PDB file of C-alpha atoms and ligand atoms in Angstrom:
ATOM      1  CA  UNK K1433      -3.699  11.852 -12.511  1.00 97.00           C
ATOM      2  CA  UNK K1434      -4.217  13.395  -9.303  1.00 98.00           C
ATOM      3  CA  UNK K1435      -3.273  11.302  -6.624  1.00 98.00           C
ATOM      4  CA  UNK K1436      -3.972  10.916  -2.766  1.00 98.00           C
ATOM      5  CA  UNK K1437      -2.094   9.156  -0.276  1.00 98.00           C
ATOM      6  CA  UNK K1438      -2.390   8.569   3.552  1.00 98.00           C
ATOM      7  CA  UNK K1439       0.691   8.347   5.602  1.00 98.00           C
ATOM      8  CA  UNK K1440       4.347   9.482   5.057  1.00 98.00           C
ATOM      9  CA  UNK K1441       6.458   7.559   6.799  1.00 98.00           C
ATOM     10  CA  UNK K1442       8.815   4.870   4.825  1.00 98.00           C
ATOM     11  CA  UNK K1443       5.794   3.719   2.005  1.00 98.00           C
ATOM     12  CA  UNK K1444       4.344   6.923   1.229  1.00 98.00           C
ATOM     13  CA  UNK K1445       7.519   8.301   0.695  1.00 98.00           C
ATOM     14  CA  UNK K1446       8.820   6.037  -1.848  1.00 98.00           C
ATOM     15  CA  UNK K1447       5.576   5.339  -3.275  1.00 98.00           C
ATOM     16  CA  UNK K1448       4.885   9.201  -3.507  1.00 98.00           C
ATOM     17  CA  UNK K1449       8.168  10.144  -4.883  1.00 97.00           C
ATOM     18  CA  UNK K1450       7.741   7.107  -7.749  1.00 98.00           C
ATOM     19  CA  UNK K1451       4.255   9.172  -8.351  1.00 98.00           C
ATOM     20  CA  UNK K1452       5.378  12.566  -8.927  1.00 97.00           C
ATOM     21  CA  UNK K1453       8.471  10.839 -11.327  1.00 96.00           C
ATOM     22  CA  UNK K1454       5.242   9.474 -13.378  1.00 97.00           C
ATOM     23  CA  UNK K1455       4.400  13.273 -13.788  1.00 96.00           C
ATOM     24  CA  UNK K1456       1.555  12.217 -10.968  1.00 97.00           C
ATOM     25  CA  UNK K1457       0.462  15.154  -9.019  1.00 97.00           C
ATOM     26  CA  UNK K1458       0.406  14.117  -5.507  1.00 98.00           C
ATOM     27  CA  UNK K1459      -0.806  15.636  -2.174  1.00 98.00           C
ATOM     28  CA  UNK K1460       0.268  13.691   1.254  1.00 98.00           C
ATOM     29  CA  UNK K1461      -1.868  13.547   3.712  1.00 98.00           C
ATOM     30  CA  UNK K1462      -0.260  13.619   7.370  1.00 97.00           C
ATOM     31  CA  UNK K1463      -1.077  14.878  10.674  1.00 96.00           C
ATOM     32  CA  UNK K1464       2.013  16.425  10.583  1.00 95.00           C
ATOM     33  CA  UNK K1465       3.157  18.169   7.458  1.00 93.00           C
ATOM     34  CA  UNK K1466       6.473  20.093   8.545  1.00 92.00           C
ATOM     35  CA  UNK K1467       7.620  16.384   8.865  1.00 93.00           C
ATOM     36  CA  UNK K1468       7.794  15.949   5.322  1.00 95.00           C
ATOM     37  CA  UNK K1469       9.324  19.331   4.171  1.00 95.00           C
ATOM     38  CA  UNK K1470      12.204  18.173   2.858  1.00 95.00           C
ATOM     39  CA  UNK K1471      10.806  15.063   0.978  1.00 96.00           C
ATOM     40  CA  UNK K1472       8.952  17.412  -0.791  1.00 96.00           C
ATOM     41  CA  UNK K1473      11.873  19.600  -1.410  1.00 95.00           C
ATOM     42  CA  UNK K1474      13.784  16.451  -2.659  1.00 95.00           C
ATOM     43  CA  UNK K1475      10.936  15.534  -4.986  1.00 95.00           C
ATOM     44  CA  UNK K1476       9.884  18.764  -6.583  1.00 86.00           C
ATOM     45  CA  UNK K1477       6.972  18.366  -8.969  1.00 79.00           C
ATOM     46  CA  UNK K1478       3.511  19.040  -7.929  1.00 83.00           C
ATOM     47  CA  UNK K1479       3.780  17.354  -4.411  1.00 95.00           C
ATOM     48  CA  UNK K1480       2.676  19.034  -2.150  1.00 96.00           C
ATOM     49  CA  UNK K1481       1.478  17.825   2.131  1.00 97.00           C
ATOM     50  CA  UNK K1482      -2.175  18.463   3.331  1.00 97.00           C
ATOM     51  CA  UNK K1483      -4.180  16.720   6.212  1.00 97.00           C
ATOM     52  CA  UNK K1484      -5.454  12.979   5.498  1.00 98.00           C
ATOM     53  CA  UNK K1485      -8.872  14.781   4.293  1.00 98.00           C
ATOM     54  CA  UNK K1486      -7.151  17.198   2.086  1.00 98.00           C
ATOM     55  CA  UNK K1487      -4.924  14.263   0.462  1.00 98.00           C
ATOM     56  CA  UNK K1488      -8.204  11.653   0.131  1.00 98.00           C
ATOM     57  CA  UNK K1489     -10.478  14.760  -1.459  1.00 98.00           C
ATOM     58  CA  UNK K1490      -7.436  15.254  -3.756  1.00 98.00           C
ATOM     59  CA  UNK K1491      -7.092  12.305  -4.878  1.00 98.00           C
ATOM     60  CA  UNK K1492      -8.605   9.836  -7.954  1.00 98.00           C
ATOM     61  CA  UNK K1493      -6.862   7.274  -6.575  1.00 98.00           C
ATOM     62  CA  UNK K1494      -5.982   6.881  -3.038  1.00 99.00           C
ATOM     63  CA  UNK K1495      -3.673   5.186  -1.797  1.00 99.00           C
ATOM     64  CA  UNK K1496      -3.464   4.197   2.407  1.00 99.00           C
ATOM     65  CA  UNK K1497       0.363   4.299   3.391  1.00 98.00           C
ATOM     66  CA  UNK K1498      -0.946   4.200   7.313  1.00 98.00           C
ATOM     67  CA  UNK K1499       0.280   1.839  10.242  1.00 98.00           C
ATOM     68  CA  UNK K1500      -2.391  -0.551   9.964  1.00 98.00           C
ATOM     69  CA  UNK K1501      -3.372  -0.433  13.336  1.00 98.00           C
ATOM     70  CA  UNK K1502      -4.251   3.086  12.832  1.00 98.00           C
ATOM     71  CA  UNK K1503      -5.852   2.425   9.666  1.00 98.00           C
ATOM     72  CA  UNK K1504      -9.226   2.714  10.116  1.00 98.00           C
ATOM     73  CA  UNK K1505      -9.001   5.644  12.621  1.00 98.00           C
ATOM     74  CA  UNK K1506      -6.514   7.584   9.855  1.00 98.00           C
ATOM     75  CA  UNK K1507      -9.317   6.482   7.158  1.00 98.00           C
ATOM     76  CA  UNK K1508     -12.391   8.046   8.891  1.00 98.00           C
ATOM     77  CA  UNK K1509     -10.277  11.364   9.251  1.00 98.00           C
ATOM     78  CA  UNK K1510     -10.088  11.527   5.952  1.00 98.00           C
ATOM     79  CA  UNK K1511     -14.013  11.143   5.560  1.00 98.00           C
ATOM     80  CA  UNK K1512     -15.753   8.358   3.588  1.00 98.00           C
ATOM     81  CA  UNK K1513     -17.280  12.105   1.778  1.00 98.00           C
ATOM     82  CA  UNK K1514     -13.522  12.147  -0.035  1.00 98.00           C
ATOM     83  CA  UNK K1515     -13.104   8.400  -0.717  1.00 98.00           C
ATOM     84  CA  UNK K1516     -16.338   8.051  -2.035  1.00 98.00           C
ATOM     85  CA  UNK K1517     -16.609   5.951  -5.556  1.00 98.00           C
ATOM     86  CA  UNK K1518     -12.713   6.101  -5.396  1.00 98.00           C
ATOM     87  CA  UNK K1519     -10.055   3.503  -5.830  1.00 98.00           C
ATOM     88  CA  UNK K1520      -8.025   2.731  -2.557  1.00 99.00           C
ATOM     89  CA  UNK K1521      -4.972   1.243  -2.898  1.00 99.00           C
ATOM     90  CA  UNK K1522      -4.189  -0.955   0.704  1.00 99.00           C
ATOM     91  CA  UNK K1523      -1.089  -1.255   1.493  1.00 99.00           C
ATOM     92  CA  UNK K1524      -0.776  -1.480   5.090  1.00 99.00           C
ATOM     93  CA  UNK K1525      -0.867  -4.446   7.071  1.00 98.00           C
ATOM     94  CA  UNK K1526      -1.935  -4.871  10.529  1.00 98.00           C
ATOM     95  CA  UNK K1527       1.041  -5.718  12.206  1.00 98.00           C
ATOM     96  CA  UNK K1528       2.198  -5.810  16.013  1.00 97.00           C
ATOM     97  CA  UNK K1529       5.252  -6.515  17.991  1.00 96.00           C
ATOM     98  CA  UNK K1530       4.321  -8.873  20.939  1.00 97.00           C
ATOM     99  CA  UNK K1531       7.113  -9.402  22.985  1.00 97.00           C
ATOM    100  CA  UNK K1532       9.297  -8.563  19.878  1.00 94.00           C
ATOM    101  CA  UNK K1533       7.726 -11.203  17.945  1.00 94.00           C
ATOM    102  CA  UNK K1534       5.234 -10.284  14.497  1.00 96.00           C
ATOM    103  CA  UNK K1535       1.955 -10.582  15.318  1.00 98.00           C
ATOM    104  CA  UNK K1536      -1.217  -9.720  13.603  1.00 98.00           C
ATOM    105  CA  UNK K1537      -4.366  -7.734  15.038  1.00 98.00           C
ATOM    106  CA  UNK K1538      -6.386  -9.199  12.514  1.00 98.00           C
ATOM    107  CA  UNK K1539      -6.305 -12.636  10.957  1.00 98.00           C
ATOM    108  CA  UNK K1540      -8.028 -15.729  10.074  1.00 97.00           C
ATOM    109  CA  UNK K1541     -11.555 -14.865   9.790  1.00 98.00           C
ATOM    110  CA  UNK K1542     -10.695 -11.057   8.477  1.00 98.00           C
ATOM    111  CA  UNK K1543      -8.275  -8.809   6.968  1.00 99.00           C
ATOM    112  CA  UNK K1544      -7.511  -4.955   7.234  1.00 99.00           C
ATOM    113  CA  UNK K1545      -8.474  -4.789   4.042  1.00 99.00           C
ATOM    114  CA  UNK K1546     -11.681  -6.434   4.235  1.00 99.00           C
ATOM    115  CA  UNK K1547     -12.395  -3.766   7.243  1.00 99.00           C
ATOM    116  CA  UNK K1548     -11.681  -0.847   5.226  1.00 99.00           C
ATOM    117  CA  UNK K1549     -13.534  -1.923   2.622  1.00 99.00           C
ATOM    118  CA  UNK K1550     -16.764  -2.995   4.925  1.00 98.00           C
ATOM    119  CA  UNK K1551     -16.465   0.244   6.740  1.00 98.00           C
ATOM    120  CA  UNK K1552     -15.969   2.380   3.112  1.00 98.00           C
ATOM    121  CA  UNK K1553     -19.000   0.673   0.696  1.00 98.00           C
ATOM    122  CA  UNK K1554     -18.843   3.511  -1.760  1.00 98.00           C
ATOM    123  CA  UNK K1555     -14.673   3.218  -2.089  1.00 98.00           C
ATOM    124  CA  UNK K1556     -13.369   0.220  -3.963  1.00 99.00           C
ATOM    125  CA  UNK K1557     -10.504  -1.168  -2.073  1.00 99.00           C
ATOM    126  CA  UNK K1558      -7.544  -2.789  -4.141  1.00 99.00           C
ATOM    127  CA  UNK K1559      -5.267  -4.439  -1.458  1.00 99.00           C
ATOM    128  CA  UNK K1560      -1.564  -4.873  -2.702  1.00 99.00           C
ATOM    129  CA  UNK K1561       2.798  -3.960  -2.690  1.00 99.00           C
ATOM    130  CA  UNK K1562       1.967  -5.179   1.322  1.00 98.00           C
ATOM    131  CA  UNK K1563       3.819  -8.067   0.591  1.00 98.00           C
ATOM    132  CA  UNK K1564       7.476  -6.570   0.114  1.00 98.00           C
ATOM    133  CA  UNK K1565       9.930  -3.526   1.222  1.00 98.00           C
ATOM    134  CA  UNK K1566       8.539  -0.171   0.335  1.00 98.00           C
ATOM    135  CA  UNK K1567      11.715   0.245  -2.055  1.00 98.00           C
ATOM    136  CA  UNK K1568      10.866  -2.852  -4.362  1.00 98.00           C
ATOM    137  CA  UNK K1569       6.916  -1.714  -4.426  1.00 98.00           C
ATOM    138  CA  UNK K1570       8.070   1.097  -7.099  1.00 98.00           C
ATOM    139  CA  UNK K1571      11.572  -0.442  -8.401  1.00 98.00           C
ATOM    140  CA  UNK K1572      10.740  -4.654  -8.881  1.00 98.00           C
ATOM    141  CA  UNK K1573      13.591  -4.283 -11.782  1.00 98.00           C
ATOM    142  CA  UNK K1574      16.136  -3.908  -8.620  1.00 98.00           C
ATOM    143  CA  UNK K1575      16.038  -7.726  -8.118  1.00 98.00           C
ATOM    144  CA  UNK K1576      16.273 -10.540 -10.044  1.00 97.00           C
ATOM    145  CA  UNK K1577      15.369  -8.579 -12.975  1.00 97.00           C
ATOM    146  CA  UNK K1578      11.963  -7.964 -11.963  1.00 98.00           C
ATOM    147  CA  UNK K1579      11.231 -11.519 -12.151  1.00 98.00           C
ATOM    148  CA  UNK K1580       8.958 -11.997  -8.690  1.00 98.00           C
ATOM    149  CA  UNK K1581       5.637 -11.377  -7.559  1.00 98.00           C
ATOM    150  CA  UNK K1582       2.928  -9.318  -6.307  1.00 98.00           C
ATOM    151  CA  UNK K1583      -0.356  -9.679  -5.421  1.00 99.00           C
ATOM    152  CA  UNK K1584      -3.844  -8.263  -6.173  1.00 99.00           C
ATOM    153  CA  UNK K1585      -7.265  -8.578  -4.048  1.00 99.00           C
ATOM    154  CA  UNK K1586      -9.923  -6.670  -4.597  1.00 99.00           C
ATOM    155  CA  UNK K1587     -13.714  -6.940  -5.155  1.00 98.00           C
ATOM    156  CA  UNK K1588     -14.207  -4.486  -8.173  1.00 98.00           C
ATOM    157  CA  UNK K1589     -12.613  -5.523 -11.273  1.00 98.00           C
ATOM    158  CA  UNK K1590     -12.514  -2.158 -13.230  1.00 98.00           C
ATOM    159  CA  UNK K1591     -10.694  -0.698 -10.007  1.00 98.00           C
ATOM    160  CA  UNK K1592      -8.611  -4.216 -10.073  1.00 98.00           C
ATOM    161  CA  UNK K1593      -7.602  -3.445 -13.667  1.00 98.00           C
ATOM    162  CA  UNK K1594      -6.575   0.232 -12.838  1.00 98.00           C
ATOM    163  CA  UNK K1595      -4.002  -0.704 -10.438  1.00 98.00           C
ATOM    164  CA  UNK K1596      -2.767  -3.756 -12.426  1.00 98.00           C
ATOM    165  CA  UNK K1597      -2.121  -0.990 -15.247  1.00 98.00           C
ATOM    166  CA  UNK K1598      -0.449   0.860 -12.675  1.00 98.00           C
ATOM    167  CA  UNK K1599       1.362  -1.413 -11.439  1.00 98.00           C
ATOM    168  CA  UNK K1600       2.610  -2.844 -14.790  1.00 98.00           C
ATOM    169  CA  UNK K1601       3.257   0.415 -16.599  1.00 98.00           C
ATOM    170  CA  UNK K1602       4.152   2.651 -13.793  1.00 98.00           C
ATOM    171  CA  UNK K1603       6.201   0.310 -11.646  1.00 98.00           C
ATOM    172  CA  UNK K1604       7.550  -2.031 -13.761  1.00 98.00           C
ATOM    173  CA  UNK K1605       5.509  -5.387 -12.545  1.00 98.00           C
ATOM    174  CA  UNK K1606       5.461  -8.452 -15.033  1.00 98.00           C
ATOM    175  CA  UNK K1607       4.389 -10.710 -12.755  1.00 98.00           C
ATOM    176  CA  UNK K1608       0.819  -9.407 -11.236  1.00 98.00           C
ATOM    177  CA  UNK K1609      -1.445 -12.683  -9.667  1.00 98.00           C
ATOM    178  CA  UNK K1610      -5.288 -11.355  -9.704  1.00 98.00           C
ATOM    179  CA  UNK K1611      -5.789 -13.183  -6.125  1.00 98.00           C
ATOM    180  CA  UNK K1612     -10.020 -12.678  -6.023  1.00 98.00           C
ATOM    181  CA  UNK K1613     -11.817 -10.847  -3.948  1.00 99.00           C
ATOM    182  CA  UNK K1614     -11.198  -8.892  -1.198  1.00 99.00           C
ATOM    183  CA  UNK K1615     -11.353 -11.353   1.087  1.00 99.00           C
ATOM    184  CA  UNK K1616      -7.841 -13.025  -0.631  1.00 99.00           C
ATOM    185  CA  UNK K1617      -6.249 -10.284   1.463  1.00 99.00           C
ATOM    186  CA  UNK K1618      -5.955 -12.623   4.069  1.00 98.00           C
ATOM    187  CA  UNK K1619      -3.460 -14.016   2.523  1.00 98.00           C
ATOM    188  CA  UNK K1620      -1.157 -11.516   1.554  1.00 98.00           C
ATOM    189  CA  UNK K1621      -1.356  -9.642   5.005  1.00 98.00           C
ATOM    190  CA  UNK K1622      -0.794 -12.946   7.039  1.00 98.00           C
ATOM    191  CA  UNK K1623       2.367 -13.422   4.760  1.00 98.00           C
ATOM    192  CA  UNK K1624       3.990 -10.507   7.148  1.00 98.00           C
ATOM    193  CA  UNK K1625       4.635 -13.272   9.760  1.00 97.00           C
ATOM    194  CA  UNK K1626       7.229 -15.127   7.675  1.00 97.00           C
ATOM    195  CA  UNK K1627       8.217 -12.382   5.879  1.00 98.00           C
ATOM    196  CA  UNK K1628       9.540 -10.682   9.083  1.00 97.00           C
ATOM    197  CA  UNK K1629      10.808 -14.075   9.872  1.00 97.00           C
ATOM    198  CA  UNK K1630      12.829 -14.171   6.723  1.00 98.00           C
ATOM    199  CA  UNK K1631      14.357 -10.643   7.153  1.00 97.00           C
ATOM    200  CA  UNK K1632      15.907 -11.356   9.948  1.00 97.00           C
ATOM    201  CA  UNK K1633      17.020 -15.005   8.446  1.00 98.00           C
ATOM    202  CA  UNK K1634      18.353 -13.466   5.382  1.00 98.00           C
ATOM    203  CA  UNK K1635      19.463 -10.321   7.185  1.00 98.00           C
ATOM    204  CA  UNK K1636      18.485  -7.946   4.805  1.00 98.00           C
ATOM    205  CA  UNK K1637      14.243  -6.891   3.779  1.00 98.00           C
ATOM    206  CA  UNK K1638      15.394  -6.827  -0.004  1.00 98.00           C
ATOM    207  CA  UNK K1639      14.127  -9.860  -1.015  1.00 98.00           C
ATOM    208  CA  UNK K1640      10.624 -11.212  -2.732  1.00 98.00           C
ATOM    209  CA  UNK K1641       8.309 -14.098  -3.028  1.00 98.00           C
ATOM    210  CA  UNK K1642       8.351 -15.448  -6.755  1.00 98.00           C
ATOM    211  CA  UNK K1643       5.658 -18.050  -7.644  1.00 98.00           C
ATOM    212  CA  UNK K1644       6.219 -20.474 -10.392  1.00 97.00           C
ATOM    213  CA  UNK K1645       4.159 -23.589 -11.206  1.00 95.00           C
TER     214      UNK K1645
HETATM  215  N1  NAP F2663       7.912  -0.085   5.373  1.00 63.58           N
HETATM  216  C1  NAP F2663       7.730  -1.027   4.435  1.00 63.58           C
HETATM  217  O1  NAP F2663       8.640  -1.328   3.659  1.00 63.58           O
HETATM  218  C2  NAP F2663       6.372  -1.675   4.281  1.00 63.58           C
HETATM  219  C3  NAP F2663       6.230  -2.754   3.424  1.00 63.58           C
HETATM  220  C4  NAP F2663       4.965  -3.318   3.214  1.00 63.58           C
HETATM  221  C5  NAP F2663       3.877  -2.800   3.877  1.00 63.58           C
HETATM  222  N2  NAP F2663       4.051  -1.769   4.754  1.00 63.58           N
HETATM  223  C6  NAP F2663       2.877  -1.237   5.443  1.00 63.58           C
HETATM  224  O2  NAP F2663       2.644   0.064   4.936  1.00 63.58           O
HETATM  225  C7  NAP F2663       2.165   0.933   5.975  1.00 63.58           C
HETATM  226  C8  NAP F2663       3.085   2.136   6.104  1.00 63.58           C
HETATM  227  O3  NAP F2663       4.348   1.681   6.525  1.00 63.58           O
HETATM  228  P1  NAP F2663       5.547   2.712   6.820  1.00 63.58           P
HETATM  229  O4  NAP F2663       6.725   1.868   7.090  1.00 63.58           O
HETATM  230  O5  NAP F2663       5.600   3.743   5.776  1.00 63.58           O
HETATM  231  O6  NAP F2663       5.158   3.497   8.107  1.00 63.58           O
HETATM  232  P2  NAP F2663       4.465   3.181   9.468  1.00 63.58           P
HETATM  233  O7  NAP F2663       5.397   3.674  10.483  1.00 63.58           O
HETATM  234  O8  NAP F2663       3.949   1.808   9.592  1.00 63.58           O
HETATM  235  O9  NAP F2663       3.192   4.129   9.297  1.00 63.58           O
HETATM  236  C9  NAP F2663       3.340   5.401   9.605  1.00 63.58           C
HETATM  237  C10 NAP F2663       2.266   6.251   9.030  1.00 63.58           C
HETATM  238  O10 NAP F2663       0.986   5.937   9.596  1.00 63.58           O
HETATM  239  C11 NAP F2663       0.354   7.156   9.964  1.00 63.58           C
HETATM  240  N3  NAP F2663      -0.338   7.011  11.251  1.00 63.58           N
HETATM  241  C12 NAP F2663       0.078   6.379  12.346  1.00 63.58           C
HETATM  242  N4  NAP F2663      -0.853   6.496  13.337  1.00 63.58           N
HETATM  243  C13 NAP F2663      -1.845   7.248  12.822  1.00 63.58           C
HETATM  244  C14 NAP F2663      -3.089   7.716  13.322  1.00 63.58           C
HETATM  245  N5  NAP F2663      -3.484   7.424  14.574  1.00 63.58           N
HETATM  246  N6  NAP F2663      -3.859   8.465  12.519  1.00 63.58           N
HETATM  247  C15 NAP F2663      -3.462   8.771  11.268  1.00 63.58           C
HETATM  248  N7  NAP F2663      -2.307   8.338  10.740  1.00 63.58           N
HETATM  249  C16 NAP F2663      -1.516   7.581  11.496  1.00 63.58           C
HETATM  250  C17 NAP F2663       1.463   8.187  10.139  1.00 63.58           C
HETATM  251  O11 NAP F2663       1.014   9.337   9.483  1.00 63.58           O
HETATM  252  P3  NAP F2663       1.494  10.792   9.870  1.00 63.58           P
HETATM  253  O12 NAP F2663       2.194  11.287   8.655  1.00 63.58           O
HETATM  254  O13 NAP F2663       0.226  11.507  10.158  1.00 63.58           O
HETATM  255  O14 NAP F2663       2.424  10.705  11.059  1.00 63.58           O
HETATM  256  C18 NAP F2663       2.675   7.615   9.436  1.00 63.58           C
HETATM  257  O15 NAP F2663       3.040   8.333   8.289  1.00 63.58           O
HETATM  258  C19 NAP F2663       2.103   0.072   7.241  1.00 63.58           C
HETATM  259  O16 NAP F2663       0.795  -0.397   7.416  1.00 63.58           O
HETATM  260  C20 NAP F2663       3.045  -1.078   6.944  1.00 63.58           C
HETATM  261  O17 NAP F2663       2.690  -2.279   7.630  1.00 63.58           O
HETATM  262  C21 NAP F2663       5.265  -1.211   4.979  1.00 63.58           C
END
């Protein structure tokens, strides 16, 4: 499948690289693409780096890897044209240090994801992997056997179903909770305020929420 994604820092990295190991072909969308050089070296395949509009036309599924406080701004680069009728896959969160503590620019009342998808009508947003270290997004096996949790908002249940299938067969998930709509993403993005909290607690980001009942 040919796949899109939006930032290459630390997430679209690892989540690219997992890609192109599914036999994905990939294009990267940065402002910057002599950044990423030697990632692509390193990952071979079809990846290749293009601007955000290049990467988002590319793509069948897109896939925003962006600080989320630049979200929006990197999203209308890449022109609602390319993301039209597309699957986005959210993974940012809209996270800010205040005075070195986590903070979020949007809460409560709204989400990032619930922006982008207001702002994008014709692109069906799928907000998840925002909930844990971009290493365990593509590699859940690496602790306790896989057996912890991630999280699914999104408002269109074929594009829902996509990712979960993704997610399951591509990454390794077993346990996938269909949150609802989009607006669910409230949720998952406000869980960045603990789960900063609980790096530093537990001194290391490897670590996941598992929900049992
Ligand atoms: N790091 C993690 O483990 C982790 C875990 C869960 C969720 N997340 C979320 O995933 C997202 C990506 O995180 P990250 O750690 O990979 O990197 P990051 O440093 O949060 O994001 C950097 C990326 O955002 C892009 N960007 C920044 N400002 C931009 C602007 N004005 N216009 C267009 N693009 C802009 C940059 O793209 P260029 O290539 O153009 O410079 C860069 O690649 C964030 O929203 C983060 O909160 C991260």
């Amino acid at each position: 499948m040919q796949i899109g994604i939006l930032g290459s820092g630390m997430v679209g990295q690892t989540v690219g690289a997992k890609l192109v190991e599914l036999g994905h072909d990939v294009v990267i969308g940065t402002r910057d693409p002599a950044k990423i050089s030697e990632w692509l070296q390193q990952v071979g395949g079809s990846a290749r780096a293009g601007s955000g509009a290049e990467a988002a036309a590319h793509g069948e599924i897109v896939v925003n890897a962006t600080a989320g406080t630049a979200s929006l701004d990197a999203l209308n680069a890449a022109g609602a044209e390319n993301l039209r009728g597309k699957i986005l896959i959210d993974i940012a969160n809209p996270l800010q240090f205040v005075d070195g503590k986590p903070t979020l620019t949007i809460s409560n009342t709204d989400s990032l994801a619930e922006q982008i998808q207001r702002a994008f009508p014709d692109t069906r947003v799928v907000k998840t992997l925002n909930t844990l270290n971009a290493p365990l997004m593509v590699n859940p096996a690496a602790l306790a056997d896989g057996d912890h949790t991630i999280f699914v908002s999104g408002d269109d249940a074929d594009a829902k179903a996509q990712v979960i299938d993704l997610l399951r067969d591509g990454f390794g998930w077993r346990n996938i909770v269909d949150l609802g709509d989009i607006s669910t993403a409230r949720g998952t993005e406000a869980l960045l305020l603990i789960w900063v909290q609980l790096w530093g607690a537990l001194g290391t980001p490897s670590f996941n929420f598992k929900i049992v009942q």
